[in-house]
CSV table of C-alpha atoms and ligand atoms in Angstrom, one decimal:
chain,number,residue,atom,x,y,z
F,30,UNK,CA,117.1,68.9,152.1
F,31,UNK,CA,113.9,67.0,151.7
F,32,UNK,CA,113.5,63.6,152.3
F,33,UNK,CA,112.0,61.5,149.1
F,34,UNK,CA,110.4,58.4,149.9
F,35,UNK,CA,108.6,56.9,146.9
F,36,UNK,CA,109.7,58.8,143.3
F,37,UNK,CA,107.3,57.0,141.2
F,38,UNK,CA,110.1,56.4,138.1
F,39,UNK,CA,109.0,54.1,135.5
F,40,UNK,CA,110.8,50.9,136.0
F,41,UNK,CA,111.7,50.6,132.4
F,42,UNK,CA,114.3,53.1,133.1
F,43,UNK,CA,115.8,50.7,135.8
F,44,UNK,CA,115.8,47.5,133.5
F,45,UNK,CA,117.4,49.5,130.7
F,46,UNK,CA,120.2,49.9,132.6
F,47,UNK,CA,120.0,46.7,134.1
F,48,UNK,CA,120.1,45.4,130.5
F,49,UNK,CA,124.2,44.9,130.4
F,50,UNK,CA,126.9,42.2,130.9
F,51,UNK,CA,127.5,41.0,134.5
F,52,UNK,CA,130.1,39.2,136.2
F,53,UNK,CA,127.5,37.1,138.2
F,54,UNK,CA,125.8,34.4,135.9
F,55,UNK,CA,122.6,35.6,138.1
F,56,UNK,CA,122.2,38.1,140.9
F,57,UNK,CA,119.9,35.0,143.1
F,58,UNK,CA,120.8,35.0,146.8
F,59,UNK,CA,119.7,32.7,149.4
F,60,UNK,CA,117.4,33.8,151.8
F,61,UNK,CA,117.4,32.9,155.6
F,62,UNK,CA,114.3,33.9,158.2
F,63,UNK,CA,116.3,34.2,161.6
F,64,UNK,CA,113.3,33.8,164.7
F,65,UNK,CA,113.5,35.2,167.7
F,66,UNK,CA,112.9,32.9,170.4
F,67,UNK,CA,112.7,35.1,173.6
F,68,UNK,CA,112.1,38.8,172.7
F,69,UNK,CA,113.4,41.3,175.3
F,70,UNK,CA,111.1,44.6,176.0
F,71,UNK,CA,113.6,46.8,176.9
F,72,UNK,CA,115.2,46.6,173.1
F,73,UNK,CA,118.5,45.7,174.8
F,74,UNK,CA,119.7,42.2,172.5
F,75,UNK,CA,121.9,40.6,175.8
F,76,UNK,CA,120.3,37.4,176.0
F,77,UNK,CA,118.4,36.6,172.6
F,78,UNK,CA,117.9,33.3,171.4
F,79,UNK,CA,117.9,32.8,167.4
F,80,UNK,CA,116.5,30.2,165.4
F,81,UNK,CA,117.2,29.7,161.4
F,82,UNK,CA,113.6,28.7,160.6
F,83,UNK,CA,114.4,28.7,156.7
F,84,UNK,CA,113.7,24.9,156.6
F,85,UNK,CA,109.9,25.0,155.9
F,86,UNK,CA,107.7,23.9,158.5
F,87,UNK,CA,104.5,22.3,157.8
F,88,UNK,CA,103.6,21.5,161.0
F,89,UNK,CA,100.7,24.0,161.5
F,90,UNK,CA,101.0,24.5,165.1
F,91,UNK,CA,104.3,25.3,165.0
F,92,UNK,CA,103.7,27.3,162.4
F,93,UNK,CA,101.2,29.6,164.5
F,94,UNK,CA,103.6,29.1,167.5
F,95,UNK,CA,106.3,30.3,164.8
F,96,UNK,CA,104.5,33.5,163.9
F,97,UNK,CA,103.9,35.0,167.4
F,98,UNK,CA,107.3,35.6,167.3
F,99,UNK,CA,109.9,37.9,165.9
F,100,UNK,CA,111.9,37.5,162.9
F,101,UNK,CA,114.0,38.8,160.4
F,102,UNK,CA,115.2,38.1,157.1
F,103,UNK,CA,119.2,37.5,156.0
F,104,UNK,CA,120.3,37.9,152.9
F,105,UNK,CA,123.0,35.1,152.4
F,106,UNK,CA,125.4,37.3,149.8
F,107,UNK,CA,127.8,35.9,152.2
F,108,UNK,CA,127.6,32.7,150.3
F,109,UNK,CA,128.3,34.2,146.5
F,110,UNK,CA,131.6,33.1,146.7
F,111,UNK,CA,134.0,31.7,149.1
F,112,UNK,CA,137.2,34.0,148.6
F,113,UNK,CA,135.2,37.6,146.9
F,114,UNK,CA,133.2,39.0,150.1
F,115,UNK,CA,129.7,39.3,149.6
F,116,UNK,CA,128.9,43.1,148.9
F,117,UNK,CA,132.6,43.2,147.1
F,118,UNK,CA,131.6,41.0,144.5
F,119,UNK,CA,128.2,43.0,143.9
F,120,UNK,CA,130.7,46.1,143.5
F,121,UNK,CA,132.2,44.1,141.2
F,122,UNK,CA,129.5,42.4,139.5
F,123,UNK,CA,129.4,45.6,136.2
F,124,UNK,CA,132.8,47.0,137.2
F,125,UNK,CA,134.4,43.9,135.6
F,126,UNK,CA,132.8,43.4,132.7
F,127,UNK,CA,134.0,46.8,131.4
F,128,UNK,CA,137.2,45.7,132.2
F,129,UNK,CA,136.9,43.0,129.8
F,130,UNK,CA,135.6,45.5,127.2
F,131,UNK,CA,138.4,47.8,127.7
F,132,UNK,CA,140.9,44.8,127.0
F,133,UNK,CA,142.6,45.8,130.1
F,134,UNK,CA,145.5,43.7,130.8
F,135,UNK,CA,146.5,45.1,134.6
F,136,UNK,CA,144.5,46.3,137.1
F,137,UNK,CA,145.7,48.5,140.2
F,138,UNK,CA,144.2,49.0,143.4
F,139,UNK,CA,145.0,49.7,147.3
F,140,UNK,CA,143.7,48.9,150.7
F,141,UNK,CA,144.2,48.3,154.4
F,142,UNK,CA,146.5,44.8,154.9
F,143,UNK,CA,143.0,43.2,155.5
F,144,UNK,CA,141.3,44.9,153.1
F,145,UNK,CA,138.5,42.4,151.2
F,146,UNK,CA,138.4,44.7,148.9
F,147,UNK,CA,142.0,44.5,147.4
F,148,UNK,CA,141.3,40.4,148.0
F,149,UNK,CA,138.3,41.0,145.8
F,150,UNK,CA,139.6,42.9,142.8
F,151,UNK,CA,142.7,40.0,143.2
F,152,UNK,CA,141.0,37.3,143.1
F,153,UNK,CA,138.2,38.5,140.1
F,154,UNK,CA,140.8,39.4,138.0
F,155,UNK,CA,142.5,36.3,137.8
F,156,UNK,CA,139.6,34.3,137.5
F,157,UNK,CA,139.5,36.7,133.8
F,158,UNK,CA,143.2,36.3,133.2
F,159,UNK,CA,143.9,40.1,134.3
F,160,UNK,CA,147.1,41.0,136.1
F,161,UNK,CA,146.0,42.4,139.5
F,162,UNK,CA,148.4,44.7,141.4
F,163,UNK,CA,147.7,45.6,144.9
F,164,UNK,CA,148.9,48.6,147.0
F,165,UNK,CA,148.7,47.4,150.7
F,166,UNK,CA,149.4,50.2,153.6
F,167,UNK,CA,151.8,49.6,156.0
F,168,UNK,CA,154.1,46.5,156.9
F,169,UNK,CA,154.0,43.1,155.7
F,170,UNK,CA,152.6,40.8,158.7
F,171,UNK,CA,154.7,38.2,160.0
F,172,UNK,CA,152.0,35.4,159.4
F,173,UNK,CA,149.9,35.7,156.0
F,174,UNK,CA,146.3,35.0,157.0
F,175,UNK,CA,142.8,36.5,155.7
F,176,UNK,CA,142.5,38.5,153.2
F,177,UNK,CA,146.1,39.5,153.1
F,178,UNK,CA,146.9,36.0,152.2
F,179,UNK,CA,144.1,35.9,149.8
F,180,UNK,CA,145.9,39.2,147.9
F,181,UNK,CA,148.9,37.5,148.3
F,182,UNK,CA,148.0,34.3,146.5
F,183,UNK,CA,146.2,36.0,144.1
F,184,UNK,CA,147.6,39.4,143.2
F,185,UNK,CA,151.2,41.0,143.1
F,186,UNK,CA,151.3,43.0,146.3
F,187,UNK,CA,153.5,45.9,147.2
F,188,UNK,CA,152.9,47.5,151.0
F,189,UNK,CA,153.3,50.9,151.4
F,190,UNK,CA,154.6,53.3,154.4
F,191,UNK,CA,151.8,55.2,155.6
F,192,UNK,CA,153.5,58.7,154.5
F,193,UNK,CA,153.1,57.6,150.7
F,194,UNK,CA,149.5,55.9,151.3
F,195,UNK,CA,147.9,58.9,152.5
F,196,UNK,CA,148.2,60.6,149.1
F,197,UNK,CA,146.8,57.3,147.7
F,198,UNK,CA,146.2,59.4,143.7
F,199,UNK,CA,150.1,60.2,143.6
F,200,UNK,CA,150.9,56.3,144.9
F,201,UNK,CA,148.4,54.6,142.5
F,202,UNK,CA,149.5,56.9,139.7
F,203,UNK,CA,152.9,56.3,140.2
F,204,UNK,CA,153.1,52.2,140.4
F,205,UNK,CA,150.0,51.5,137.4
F,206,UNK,CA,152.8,54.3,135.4
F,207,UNK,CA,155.7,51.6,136.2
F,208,UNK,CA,153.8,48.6,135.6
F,209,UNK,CA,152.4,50.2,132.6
F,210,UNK,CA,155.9,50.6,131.7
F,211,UNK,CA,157.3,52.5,128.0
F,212,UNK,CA,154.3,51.4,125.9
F,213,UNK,CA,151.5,50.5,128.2
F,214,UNK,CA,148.8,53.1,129.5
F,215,UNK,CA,146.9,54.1,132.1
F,216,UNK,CA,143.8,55.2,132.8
F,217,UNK,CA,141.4,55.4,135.8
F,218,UNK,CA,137.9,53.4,135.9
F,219,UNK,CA,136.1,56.6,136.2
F,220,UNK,CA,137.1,57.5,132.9
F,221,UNK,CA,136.4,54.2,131.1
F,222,UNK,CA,133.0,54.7,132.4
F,223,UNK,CA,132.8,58.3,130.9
F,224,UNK,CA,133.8,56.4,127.3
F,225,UNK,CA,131.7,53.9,127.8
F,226,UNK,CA,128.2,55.5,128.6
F,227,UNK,CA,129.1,58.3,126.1
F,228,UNK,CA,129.6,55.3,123.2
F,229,UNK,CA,126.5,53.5,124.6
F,230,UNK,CA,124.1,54.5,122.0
F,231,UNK,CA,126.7,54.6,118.7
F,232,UNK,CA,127.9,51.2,119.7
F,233,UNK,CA,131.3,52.4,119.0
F,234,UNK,CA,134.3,51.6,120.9
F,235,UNK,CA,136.8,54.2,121.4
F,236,UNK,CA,139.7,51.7,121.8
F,237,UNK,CA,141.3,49.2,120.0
F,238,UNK,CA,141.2,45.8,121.2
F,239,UNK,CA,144.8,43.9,120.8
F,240,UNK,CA,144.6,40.4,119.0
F,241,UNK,CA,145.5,37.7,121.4
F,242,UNK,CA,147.3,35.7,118.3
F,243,UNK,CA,148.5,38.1,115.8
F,244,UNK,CA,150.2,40.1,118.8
F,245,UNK,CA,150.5,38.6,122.2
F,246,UNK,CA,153.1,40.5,123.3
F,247,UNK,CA,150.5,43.5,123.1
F,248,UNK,CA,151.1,46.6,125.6
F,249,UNK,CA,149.7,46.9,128.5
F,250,UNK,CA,146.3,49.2,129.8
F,251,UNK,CA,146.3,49.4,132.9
F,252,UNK,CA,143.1,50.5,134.9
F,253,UNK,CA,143.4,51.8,138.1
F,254,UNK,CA,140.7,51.4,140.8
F,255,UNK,CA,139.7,53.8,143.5
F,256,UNK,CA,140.4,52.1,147.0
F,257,UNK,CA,136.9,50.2,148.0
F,258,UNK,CA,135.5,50.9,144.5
F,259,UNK,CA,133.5,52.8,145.9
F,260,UNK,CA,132.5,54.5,142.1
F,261,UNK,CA,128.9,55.0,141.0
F,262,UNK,CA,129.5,51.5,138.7
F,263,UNK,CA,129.5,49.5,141.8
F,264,UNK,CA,126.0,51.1,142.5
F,265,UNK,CA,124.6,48.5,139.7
F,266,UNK,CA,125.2,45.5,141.1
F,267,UNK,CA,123.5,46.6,143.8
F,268,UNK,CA,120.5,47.6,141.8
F,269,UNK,CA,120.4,44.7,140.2
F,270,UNK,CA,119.9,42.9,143.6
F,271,UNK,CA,117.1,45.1,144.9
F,272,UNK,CA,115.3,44.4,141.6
F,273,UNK,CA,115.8,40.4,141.9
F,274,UNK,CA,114.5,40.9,145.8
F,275,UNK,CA,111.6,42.5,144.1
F,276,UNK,CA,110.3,39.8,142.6
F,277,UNK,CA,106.8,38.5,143.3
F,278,UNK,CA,107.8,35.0,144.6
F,279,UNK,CA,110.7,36.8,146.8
F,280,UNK,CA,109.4,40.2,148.4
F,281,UNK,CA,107.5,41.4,146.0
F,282,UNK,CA,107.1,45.3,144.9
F,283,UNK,CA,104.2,46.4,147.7
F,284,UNK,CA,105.7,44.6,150.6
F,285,UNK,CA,106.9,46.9,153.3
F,286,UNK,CA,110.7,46.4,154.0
F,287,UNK,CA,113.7,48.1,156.1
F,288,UNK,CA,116.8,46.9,154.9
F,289,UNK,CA,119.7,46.9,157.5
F,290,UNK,CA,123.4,46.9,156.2
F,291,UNK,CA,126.6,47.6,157.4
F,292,UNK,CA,128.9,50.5,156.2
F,293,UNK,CA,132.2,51.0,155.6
F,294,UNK,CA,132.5,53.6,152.6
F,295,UNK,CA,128.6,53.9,152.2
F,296,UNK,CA,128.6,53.0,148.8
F,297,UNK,CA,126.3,49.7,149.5
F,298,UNK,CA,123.7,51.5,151.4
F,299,UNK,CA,123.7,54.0,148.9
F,300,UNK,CA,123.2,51.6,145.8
F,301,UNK,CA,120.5,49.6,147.9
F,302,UNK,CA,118.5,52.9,148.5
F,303,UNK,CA,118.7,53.9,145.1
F,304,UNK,CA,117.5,51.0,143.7
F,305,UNK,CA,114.6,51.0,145.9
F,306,UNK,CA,113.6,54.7,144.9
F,307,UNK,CA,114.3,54.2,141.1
F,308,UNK,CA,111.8,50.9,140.9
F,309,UNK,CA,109.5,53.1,143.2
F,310,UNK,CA,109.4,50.0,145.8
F,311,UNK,CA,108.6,50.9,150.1
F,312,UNK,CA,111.6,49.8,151.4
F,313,UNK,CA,114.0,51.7,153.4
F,314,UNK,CA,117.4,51.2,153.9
F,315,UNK,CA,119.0,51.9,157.4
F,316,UNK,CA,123.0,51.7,157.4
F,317,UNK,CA,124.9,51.1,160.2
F,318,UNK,CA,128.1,53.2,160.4
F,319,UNK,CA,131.0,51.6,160.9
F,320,UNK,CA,134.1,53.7,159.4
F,321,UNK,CA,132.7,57.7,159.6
F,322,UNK,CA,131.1,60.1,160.9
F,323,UNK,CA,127.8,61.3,159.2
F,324,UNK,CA,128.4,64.1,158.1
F,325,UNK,CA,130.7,62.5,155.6
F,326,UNK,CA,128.4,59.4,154.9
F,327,UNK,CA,125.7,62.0,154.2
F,328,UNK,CA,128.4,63.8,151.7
F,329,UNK,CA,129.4,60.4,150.2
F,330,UNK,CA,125.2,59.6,149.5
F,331,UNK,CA,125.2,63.1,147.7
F,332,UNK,CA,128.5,62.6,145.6
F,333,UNK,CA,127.2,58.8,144.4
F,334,UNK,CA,123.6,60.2,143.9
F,335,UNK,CA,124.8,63.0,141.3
F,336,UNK,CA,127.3,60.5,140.2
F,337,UNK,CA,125.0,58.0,139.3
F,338,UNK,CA,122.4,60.1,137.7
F,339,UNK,CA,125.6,62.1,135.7
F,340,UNK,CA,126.8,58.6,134.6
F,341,UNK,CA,123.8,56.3,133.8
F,342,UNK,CA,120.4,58.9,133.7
F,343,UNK,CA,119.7,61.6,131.7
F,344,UNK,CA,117.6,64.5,131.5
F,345,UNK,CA,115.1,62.9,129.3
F,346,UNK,CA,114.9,60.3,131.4
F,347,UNK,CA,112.0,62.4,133.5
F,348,UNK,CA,113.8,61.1,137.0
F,349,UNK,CA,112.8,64.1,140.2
F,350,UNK,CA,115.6,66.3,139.9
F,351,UNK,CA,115.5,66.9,143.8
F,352,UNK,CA,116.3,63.1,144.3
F,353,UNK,CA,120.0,65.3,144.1
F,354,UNK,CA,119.0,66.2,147.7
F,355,UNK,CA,117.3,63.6,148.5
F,356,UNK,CA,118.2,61.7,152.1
F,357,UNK,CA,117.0,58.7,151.2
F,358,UNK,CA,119.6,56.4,153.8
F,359,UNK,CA,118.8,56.4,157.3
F,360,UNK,CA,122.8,56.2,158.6
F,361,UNK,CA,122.6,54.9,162.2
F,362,UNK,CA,125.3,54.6,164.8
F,363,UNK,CA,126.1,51.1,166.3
F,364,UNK,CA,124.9,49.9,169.7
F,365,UNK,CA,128.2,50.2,170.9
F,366,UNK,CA,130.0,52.7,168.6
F,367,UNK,CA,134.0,52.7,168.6
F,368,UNK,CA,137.1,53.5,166.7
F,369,UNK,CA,136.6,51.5,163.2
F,370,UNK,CA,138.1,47.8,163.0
F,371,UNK,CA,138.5,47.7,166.9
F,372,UNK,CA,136.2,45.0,168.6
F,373,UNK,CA,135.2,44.5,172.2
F,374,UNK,CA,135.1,42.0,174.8
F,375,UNK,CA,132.2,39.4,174.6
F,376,UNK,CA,131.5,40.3,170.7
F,377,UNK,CA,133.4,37.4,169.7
F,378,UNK,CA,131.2,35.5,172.1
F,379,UNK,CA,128.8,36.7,170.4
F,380,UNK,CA,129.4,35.7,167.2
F,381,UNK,CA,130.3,32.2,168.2
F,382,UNK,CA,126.6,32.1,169.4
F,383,UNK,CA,124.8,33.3,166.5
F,384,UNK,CA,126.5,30.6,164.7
F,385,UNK,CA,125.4,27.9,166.8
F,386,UNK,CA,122.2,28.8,167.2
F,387,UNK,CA,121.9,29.7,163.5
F,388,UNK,CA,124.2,28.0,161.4
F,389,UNK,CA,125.3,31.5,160.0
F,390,UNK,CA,128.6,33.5,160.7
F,391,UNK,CA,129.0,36.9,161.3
F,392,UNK,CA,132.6,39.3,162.4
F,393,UNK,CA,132.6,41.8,165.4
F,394,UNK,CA,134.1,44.6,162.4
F,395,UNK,CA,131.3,44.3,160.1
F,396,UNK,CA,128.1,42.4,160.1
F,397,UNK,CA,127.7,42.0,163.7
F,398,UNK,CA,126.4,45.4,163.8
F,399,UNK,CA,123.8,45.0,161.0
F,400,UNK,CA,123.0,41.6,162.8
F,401,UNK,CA,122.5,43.5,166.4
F,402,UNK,CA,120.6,46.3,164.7
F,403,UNK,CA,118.7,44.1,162.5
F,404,UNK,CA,117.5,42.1,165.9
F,405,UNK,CA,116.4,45.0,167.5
F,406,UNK,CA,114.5,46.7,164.9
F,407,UNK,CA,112.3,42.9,164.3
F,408,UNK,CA,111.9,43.3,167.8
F,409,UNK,CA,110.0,47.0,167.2
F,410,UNK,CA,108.2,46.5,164.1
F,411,UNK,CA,104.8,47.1,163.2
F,412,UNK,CA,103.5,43.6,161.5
F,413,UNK,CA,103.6,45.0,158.1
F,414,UNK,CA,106.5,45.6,157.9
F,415,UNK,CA,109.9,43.4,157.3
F,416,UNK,CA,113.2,43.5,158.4
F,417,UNK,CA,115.8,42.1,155.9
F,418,UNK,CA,119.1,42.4,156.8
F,419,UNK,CA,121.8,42.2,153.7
F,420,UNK,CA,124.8,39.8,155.3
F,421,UNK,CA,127.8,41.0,152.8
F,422,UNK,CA,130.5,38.9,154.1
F,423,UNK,CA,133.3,39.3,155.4
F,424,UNK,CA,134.0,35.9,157.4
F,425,UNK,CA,137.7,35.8,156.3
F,426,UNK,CA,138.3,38.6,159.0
F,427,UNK,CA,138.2,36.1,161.3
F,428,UNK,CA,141.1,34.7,160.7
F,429,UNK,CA,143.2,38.2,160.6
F,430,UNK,CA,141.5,39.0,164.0
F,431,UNK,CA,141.9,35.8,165.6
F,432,UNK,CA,145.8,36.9,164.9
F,433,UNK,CA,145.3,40.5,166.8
F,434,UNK,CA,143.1,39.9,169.5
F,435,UNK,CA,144.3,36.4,170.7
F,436,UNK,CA,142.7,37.0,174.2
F,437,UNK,CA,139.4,37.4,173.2
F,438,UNK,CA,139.4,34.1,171.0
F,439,UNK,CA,140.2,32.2,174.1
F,440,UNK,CA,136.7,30.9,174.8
F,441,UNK,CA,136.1,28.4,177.3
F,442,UNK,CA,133.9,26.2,176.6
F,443,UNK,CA,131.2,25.3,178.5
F,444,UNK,CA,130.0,21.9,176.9
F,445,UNK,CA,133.8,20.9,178.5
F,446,UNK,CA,134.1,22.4,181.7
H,524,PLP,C1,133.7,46.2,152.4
H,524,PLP,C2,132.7,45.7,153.3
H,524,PLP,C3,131.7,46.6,153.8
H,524,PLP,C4,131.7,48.0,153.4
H,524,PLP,O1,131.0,48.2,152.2
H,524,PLP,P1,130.7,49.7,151.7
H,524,PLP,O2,130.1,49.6,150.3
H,524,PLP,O3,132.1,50.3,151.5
H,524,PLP,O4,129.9,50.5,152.7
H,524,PLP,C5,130.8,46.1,154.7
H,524,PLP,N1,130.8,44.8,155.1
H,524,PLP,C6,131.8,43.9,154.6
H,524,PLP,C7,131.8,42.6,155.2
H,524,PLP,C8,132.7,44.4,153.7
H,524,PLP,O5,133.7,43.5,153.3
């Protein structure tokens, strides 16, 4: 398999497919530079002190003070919306929209009982007057906290014994067919997106859309979504926000960059690299694996690279046809690496520092990995190049595993002692 680094694609191509409705009014992020205040030689990140320098400074000696030391960059997609995690709602952000164009009036999904996905889809649909339904695995918790609660609130949630959740096609089949009920229908997103990419150039829509007034009472379609959406549609939203970091006054397209992020089904890292290869831009993307092993990551870039270039490319379209075996994520282990959604002692710690120190807060699970991994690479780089590191969320976790691991949110502290 060869590694592709820069496929010089016409950017046109990108933008074209760019060119659609969004959920996000714009795909802007804020943007953080984290410094670091005592670099370690030996790589290890023990006792690293950080400094949110995005306040500019003008102070000029500070300034050169400022850049003999380390930094990195943090995407803030942490702040795109307080309930919808951050890399959920860029899954989301051209996922919904063809929800809207379908007319869909349910939605189905499934997930862990903490799963921001499921409090993403939830929460999104109502905001667009869609019925969410969400298939949770295992019990209902005795306290509602986190995302669960989120679902709950939001969306009409049903838990499911772990026997029937493993085969999760048969499950979701079964429940969108009963909510669906004698007239409604079903179908899965996959194959709205089919319709919808093969109708692209007629302009034609292949289904009916009910009339709100002449016939309210109108059956229902329900769509069924893939647990973590993890679909080559959620790929574009994540396009769109490598070509928005692209811009001149942000990045810009010649600037050297290695993206961290963290990854749970892969599909983020995937979209990220893509978007990098298809506007031809020197960034890398390294992906810290969180829920896998990578062999399957590496099987799960593959499937969403033929997926994508199936679903939005075509021939004509002149793209490399070996970016199909391209590797173009670097999947890294964590510094610690351990059974996914486990944390360990002193990680909580160490999340209650980085918020001190920076003002931004991270989760043992998720991006306290990309945060570590982030530090240490800013710590190795040549000076050309740039670490950003993509913060996607995830701080209602906290709250679900300040409920699990009550111990290890016991923290004395020292300003009282
Ligand atoms: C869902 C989630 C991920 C995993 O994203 P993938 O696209 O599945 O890799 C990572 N971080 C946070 C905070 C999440 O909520």
């Amino acid at each position: 398999m060869g590694v592709l680094k820069h496929n010089p694609v016409n950017d046109k191509l990108v933008l074209r497919l760019l060119d659609r409705r969004w959920a996000l009014n714009s795909p802007d992020a804020k943007i953080n530079q984290i410094m670091i205040l005592n670099p370690k030689e030996d790589g290890l990140n023990g006792d690293v002190t950080f400094r949110n320098i995005t306040q500019p400074c003008l102070d000029e000696g500070i300034m050169k003070k400022n850049q003999s030391f380390p930094s990195f960059y943090v995407v803030r997609d942490d702040l795109l919306h307080p309930l919808v995690n951050g890399n959920k709602a860029r899954k989301l952000d051209a996922l919904l929209p063809l929800l809207e164009d379908y007319d869909a009036t349910d939605v189905v999904t499934c997930g862990g009982c903490q799963s921001a996905h499921t409090a993403a889809v939830a929460v999104s649909c109502a905001e667009r007057g869609l019925r969410p339904h969400l298939l949770l695995r295992g019990e209902a918790p005795e306290t509602l906290t986190g995302y669960n609660l989120v679902s709950t609130l939001y969306g009409n949630v049903v838990y499911v014994p772990r026997s029937l959740y493993a085969k999760r096609k048969e499950m979701l089949t079964r429940h969108a067919e009963s909510v669906a009920g004698r007239d409604g229908s079903v179908i899965w997103l996959d194959d709205i997106l089919g319709a919808s990419s093969r109708n692209h150039s007629s302009g034609k829509q292949n289904f009916s859309k009910a009339d709100p007034v002449k016939c309210p009472e109108k059956s229902r379609k329900v769509v069924v979504i893939n647990e973590g959406a993890g679909d080559s549609v959620a790929l574009l939203g994540v396009v769109r926000l490598i070509q928005y970091l692209s811009q001149n006054h942000l990045f810009g397209k010649d600037q050297a960059l290695n993206i961290v992020v963290d990854a749970g089904t892969g599909t983020t890292a995937v979209g990220l690299a893509l978007g990098a290869l298809c506007l031809g831009l020197p960034w890398e993307v390294t992906a810290v694996m969180l829920a896998d092993k990578i062999n399957a990551y590496k099987e799960k870039e593959q499937n969403l690279i033929s997926e994508y270039l199936r679903s939005f490319m075509s021939s004509a379209d002149g793209l490399d046809p070996s970016i199909v075996n391209a590797e173009i994520v670097q999947w890294v282990e964590r510094s610690l690496p351990r059974k996914f959604g486990n944390i360990l002692k002193g990680e909580v710690q160490e999340c209650q520092k980085i918020a001190r120190q920076t003002g931004i807060l991270v989760d043992p699970i998720y991006t306290l990995a990309a945060w570590d991994i982030a530090t240490k690479l800013s710590q190795n780089m040549l000076e050309d190049r740039k670490v950003v590191m993509l913060h996607t969320g995830g701080t209602l976790g906290m709250f679900g595993l300040a409920q699990r691991y009550r111990s290890y949110f016991k923290i004395p502290d020292e300003d009282f002692r």
